[in-house]
Coordinates of C-alpha atoms in Angstrom, one line a residue:
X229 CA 0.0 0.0 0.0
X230 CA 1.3 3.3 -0.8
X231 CA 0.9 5.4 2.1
X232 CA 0.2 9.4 1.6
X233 CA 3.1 11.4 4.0
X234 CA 2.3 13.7 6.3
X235 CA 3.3 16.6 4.8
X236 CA 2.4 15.5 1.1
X237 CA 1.5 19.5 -0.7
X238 CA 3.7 21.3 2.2
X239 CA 6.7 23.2 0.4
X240 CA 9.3 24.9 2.6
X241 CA 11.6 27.3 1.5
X242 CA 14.5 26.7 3.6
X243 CA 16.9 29.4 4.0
X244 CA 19.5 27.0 6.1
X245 CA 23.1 26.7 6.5
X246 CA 25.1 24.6 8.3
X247 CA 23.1 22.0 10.9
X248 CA 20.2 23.3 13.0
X249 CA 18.1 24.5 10.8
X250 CA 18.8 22.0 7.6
X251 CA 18.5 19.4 10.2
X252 CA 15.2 20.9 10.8
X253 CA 14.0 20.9 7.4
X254 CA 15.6 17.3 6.5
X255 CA 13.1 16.1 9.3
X256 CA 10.3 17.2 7.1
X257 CA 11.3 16.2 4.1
X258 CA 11.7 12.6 5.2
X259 CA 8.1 12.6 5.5
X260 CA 7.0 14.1 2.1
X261 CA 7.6 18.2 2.8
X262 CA 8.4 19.5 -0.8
X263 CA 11.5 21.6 0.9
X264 CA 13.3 23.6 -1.2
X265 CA 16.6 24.8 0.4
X266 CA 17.6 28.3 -0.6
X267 CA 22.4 28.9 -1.6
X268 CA 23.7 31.6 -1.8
X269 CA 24.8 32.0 -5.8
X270 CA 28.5 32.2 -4.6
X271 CA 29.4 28.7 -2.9
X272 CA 26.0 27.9 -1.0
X273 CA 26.0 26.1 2.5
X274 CA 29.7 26.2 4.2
X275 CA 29.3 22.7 5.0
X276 CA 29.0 21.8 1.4
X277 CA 33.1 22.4 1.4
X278 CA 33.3 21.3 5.4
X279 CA 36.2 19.1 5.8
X280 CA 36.7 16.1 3.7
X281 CA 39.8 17.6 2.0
X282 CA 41.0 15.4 -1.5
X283 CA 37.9 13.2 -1.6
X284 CA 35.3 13.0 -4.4
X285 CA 32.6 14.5 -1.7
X286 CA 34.3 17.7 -1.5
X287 CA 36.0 18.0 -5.0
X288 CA 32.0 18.1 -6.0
X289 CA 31.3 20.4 -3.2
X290 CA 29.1 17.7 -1.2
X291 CA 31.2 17.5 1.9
X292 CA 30.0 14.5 4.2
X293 CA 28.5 16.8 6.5
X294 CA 26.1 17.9 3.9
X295 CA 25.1 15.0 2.9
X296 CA 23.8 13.8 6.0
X297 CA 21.1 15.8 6.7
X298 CA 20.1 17.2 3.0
X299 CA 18.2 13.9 1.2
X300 CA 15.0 14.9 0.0
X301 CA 15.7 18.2 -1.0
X302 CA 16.2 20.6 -3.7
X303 CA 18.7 23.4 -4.3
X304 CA 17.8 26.9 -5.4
X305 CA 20.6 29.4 -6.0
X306 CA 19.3 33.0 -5.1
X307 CA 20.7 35.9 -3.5
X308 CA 18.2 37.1 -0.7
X309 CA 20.4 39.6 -0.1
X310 CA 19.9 41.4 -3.5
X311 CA 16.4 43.8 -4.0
X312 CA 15.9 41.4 -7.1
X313 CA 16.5 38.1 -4.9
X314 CA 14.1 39.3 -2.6
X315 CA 11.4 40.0 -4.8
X316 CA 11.8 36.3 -6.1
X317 CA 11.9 35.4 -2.6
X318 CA 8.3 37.1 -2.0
X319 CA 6.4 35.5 -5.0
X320 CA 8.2 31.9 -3.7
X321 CA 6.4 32.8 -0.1
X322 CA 3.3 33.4 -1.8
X323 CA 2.6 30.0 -2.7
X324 CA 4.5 28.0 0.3
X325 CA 3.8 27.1 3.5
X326 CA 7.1 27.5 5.7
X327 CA 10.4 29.3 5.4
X328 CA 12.8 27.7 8.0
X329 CA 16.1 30.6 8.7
X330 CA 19.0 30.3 10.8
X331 CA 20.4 33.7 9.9
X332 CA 22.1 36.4 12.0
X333 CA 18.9 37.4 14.1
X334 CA 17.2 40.6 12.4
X335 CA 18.7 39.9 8.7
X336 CA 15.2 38.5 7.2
X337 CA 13.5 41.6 8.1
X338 CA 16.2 44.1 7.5
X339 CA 15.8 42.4 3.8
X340 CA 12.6 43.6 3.7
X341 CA 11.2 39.6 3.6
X342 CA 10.7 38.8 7.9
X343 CA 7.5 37.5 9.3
X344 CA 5.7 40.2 9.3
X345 CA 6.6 41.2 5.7
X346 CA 5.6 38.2 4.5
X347 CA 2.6 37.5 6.5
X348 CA 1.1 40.1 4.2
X349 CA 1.8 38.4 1.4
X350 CA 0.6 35.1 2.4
X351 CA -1.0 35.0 5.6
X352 CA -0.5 31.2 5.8
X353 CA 3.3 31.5 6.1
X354 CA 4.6 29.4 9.0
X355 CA 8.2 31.3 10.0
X356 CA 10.7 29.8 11.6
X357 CA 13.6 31.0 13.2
X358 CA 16.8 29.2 14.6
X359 CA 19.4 31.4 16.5
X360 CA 21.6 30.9 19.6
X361 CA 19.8 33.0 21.7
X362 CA 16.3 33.8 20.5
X363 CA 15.2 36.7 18.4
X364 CA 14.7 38.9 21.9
X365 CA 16.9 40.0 24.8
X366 CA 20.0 41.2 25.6
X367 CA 22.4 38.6 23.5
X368 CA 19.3 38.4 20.6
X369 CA 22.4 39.6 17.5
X370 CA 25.3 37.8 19.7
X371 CA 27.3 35.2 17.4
X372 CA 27.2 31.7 18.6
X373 CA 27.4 28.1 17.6
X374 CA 27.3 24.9 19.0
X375 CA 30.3 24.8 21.4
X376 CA 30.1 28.1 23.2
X377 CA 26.0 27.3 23.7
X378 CA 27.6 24.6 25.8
X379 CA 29.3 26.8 27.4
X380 CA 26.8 29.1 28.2
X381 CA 24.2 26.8 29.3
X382 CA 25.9 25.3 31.5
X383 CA 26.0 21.7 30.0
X384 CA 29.8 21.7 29.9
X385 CA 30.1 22.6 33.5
X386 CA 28.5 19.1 34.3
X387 CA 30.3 16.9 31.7
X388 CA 33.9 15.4 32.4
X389 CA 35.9 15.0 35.9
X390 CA 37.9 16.5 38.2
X391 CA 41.1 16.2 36.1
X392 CA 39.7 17.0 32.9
X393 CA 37.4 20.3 33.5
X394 CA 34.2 21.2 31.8
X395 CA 34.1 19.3 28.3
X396 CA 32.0 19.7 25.5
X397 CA 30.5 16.6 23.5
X398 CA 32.1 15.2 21.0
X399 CA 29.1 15.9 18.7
X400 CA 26.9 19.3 18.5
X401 CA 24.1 17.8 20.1
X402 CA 22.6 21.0 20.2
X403 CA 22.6 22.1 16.8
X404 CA 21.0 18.3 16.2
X405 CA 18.3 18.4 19.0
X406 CA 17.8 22.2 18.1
X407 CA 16.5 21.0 14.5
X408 CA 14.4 18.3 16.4
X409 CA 12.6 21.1 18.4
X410 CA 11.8 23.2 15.6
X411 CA 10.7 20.4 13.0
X412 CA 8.2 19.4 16.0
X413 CA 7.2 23.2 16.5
X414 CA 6.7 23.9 12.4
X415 CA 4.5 20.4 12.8
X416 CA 2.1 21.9 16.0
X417 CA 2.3 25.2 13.9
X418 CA 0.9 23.4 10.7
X419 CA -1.6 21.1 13.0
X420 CA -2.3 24.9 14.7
X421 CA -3.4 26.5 11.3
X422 CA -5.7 23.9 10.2
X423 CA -7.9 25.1 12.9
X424 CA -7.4 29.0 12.7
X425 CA -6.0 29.1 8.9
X426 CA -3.1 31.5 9.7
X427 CA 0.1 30.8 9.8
X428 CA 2.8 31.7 13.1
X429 CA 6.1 32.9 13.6
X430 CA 8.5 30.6 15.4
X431 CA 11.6 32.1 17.3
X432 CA 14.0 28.4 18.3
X433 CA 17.1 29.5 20.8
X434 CA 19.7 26.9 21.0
X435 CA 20.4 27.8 24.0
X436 CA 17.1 27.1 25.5
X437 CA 17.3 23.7 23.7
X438 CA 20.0 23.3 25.3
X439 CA 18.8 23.9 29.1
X440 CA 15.7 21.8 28.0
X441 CA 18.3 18.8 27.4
X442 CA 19.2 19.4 31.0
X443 CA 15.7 19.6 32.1
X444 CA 16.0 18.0 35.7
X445 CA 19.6 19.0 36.3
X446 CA 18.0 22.9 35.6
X447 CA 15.3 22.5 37.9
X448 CA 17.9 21.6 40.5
X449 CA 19.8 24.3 40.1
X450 CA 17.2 26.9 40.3
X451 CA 15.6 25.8 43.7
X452 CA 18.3 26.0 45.3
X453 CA 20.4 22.1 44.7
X454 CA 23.1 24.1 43.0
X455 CA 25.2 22.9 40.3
X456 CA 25.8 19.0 40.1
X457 CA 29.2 18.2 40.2
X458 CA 31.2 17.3 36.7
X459 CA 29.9 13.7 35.5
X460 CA 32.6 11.5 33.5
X461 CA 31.7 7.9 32.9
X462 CA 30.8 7.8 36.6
X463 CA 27.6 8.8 38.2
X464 CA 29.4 10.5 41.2
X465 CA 26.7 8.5 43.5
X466 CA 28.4 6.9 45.9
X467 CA 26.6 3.0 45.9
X468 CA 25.9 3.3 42.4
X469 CA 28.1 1.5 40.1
X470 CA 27.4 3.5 36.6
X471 CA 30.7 3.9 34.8
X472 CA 33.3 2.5 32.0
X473 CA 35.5 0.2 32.9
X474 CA 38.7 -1.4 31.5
X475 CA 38.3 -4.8 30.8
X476 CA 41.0 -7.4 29.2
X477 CA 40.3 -6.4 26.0
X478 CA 38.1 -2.8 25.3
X479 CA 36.0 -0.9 27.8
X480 CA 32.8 -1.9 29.1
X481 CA 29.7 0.5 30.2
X482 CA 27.7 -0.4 33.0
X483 CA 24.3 0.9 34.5
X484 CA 23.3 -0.5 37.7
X485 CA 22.0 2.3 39.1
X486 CA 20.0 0.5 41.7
X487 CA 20.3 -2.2 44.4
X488 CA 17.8 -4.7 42.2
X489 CA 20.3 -3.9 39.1
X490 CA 24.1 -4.2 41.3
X491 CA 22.2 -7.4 42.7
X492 CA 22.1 -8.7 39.1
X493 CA 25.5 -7.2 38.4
X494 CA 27.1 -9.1 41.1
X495 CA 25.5 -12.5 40.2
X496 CA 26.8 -11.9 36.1
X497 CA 30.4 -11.3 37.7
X498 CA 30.3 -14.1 40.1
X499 CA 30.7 -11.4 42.5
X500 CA 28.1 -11.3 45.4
X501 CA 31.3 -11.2 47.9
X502 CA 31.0 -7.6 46.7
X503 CA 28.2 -6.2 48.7
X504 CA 28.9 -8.6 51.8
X505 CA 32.1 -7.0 52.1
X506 CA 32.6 -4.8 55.2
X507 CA 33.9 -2.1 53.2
X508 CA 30.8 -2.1 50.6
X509 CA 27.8 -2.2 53.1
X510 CA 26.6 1.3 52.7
X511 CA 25.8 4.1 50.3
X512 CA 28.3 5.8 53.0
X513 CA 30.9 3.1 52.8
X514 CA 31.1 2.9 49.2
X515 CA 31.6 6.4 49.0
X516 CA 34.5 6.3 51.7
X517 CA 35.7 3.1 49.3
X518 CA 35.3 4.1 45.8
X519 CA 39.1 3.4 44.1
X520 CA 38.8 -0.2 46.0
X521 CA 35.6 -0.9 44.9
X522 CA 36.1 -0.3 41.0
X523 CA 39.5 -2.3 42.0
X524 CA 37.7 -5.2 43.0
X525 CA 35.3 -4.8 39.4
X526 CA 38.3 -4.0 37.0
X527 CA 39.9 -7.3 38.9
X528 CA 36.8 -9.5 37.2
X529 CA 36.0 -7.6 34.3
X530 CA 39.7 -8.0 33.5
X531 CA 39.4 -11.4 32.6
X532 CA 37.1 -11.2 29.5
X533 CA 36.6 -9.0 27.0
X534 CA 34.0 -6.3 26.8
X535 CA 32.3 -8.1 24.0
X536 CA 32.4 -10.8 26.4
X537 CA 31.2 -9.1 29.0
X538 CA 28.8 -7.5 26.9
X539 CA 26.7 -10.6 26.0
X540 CA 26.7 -12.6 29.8
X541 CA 25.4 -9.7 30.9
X542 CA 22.8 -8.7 28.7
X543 CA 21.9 -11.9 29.0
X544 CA 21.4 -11.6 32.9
X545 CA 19.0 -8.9 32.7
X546 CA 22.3 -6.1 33.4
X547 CA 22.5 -3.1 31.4
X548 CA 25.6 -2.5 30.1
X549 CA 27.3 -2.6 26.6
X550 CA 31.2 -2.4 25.1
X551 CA 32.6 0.7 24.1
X552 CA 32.1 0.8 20.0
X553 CA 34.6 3.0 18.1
X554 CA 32.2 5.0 16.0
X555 CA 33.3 3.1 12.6
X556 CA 31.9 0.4 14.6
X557 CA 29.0 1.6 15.9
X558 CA 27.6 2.7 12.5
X559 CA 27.5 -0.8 11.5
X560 CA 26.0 -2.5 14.8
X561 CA 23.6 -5.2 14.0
X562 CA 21.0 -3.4 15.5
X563 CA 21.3 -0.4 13.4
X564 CA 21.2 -2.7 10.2
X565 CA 18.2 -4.9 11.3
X566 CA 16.0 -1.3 11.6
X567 CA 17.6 -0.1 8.2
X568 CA 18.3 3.1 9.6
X569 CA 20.8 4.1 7.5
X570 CA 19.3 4.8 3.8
X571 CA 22.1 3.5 0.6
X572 CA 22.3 5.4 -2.0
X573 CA 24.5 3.7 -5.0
X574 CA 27.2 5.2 -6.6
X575 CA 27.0 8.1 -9.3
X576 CA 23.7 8.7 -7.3
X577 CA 25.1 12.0 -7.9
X578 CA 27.8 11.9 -11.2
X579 CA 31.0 11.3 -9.3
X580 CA 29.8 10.9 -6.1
X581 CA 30.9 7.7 -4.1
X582 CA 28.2 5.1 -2.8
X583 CA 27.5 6.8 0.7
X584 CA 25.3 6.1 3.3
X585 CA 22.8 8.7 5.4
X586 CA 20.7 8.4 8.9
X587 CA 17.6 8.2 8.8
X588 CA 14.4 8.9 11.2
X589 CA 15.0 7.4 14.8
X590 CA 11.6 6.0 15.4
X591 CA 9.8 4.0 12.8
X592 CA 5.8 4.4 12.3
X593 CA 2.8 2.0 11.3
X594 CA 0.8 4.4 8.9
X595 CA 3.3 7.4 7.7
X596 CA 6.5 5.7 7.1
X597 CA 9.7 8.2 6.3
X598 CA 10.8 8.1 2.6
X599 CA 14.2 8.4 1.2
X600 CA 13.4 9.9 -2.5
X601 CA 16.8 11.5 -3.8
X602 CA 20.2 11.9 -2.8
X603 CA 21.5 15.2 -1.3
X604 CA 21.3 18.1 -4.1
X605 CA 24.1 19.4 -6.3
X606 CA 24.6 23.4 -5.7
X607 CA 21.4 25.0 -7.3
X608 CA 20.9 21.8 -9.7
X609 CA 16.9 22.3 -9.2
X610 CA 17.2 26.1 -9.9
X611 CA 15.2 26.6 -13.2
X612 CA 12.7 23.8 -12.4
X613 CA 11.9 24.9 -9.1
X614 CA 11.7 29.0 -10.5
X615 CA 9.3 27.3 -13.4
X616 CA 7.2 25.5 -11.0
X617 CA 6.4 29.0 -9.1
X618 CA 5.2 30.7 -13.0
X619 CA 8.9 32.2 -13.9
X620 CA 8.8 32.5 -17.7
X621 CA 12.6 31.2 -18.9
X622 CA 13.1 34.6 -20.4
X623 CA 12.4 35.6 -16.9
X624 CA 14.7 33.0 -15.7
X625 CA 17.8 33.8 -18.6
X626 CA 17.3 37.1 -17.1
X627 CA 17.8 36.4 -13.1
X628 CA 20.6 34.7 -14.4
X629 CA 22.5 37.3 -16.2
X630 CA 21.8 39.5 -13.2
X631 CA 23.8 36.7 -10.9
X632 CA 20.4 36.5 -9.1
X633 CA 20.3 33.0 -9.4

């Protein structure tokens, strides 16, 4: 059966660089969104030519960054920032449905073509906007990006240990989870307008993702709890035995956050000398006797593997799994059984590799996500996108010769 997609007839225009805010629009476009990202003329997206330095993706200028989060879509050179780009911009927003922007707060309007321009032009228009802060208050036109919203937020000042400092993730998580919040907020601001018929503006702040990602560390801190100290692999609990640990070959996470889970813990390991032992009877105790504690778990995990490791106690209702290098991980069994990633074959783009993308992290029964065509080549879908909004193609030769487009 051939299932209509949720947003079958919705067109975004996406004017979206780097990863919030194409992340955003690649979530709708997964499930049928006609979105339509908007390049500058003069070398589009920065992530297009991110990294990837003597490969095929970046000779083509489809860096592996851009790939990831840019199926589905079509590419549109146009200069917003030229009074003739803008006017092609307004007669695009006249027959759309969202434009998703992650500019420097306050560009959109100051090019004449904001919300409130362009809710007179098409009252339907559902505006997003991604920025660091938000489009109000005191650090509203402040740069930022993914590592200093860390920072700010507060989320570094609870990740890493004594001996490290504050650390920042390996990934931007926020940029990621910031383009989950505002696909969900476009989707409750669609949902909202076929009850009123109007559209909404939509102001996203990374850094308020961010806090949200921390909900229940936040709402310690302000009543009073403070800020909890800097987690590692540990949980800092004393009792709790929630960290990595060195096994004879590899590392080995474990949660057993709770008496019912060490009890489980201790039986896998052939350990239940563990909590009998004077020195382990207490929360109080444990955290008196930390260092000897993981000395007596290193001592038995050392004599498998974490693969090992990883299976008996799986297998023994314990929660815990082996460190994966992330060449590994992308190819766990798991992974491959849900097809999350999506193949496209070589030449899917002329020259381009074979390559593989993620997909949607959840799977559903009647609106199943759609992989329909690779990543797009810098404004390849120009002149049929311009045609499909009633450009003539001596209109068209002409936004060319201008550099428009």
């Amino acid at each position: 059966m051939d299932f209509k997609q949720a947003f079958s007839g919705i067109t975004v225009l996406a004017v979206a660089r780097v990863v919030a805010a194409p992340f955003a629009g690649y979530q709708l476009a997964m499930h049928g969104a006609n979105v339509i990202t908007i390049e500058d003329p003069d070398g589009g997206d920065s992530q297009r030519n991110s990294g990837d330095l003597g490969t095929p993706f970046r000779n083509l200028h489809m860096g592996r960054t851009f790939l990831a989060y840019n199926s589905n879509k079509r590419s549109l050179t146009l200069g917003i920032n030229t009074p003739e780009g803008q006017e092609v911009f307004r007669k695009l927003v006249a027959k759309a449905d969202v434009v998703i922007e992650n500019l420097k707060g306050g560009t959109m309007a100051r090019y004449g073509i904001g919300y409130e321009d362009l809710r007179k032009i098409n009252k339907r228009i559902i505006f997003a906007s991604v920025t660091g802060y938000g489009q109000t208050g005191p650090k509203q036109n402040d740069p930022a990006i993914d590592g200093v919203i860390q920072a700010v937020s507060g989320m570094m000042s609870i990740t890493g240990t004594e001996h490290t400092g504050p650390l920042k993730t390996g990934s931007t998580i926020i940029d990621y989870t910031t383009g989950y919040a505002t696909a969900f907020a476009i989707a409750t601001a669609l949902f909202q307008r076929t009850q009123t018929g109007e559209g909404q503006a939509i102001d996203v702040a990374m850094l308020e993702t961010a806090v949200t990602m921390m909900s229940g560390e936040a709402v310690r801190a302000i009543t009073g709890g403070g800020t909890p100290p800097l987690m590692g692999n540990g949980s800092g609990k004393g009792g709790y035995v929630s960290d990595t640990f060195a096994c004879k070959e590899g590392f080995l996470a474990i949660a057993a956050g709770n008496a019912r889970r060490r009890e489980k813990l201790w039986k896998v390991m052939g350990r239940e000398d563990i909590p009998a032992d004077p020195r382990f009877l207490t929360d109080e105790l444990v955290r008196d006797n930390k260092t000897a504690l993981d000395a007596e778990i290193i001592k038995t995990l050392s004599q498998k593997t974490a693969d090992e490791w990883e299976i008996a106690m799986n297998k023994g209702g314990v929660a815990a799994m082996a460190v994966k290098p992330l060449h590994d991980a992308v190819h766990h069994p798991q992974l491959q059984s849900r097809k999350f990633f999506h193949a496209f074959p070589e030449n899917a783009q002329p020259g381009l590799p074979a390559f593989q993308v993620p997909t949607a992290s959840y799977r559903m029964s009647a609106n199943p996500m759609k992989m329909k065509s690779p990543p797009p080549l810098l404004g390849q879908h120009t002149d049929e996108v311009l045609r499909e909004f009633g450009f003539s193609g001596e209109e068209i030769v002409q936004l060319r010769a201008k550099g428009t487009v």
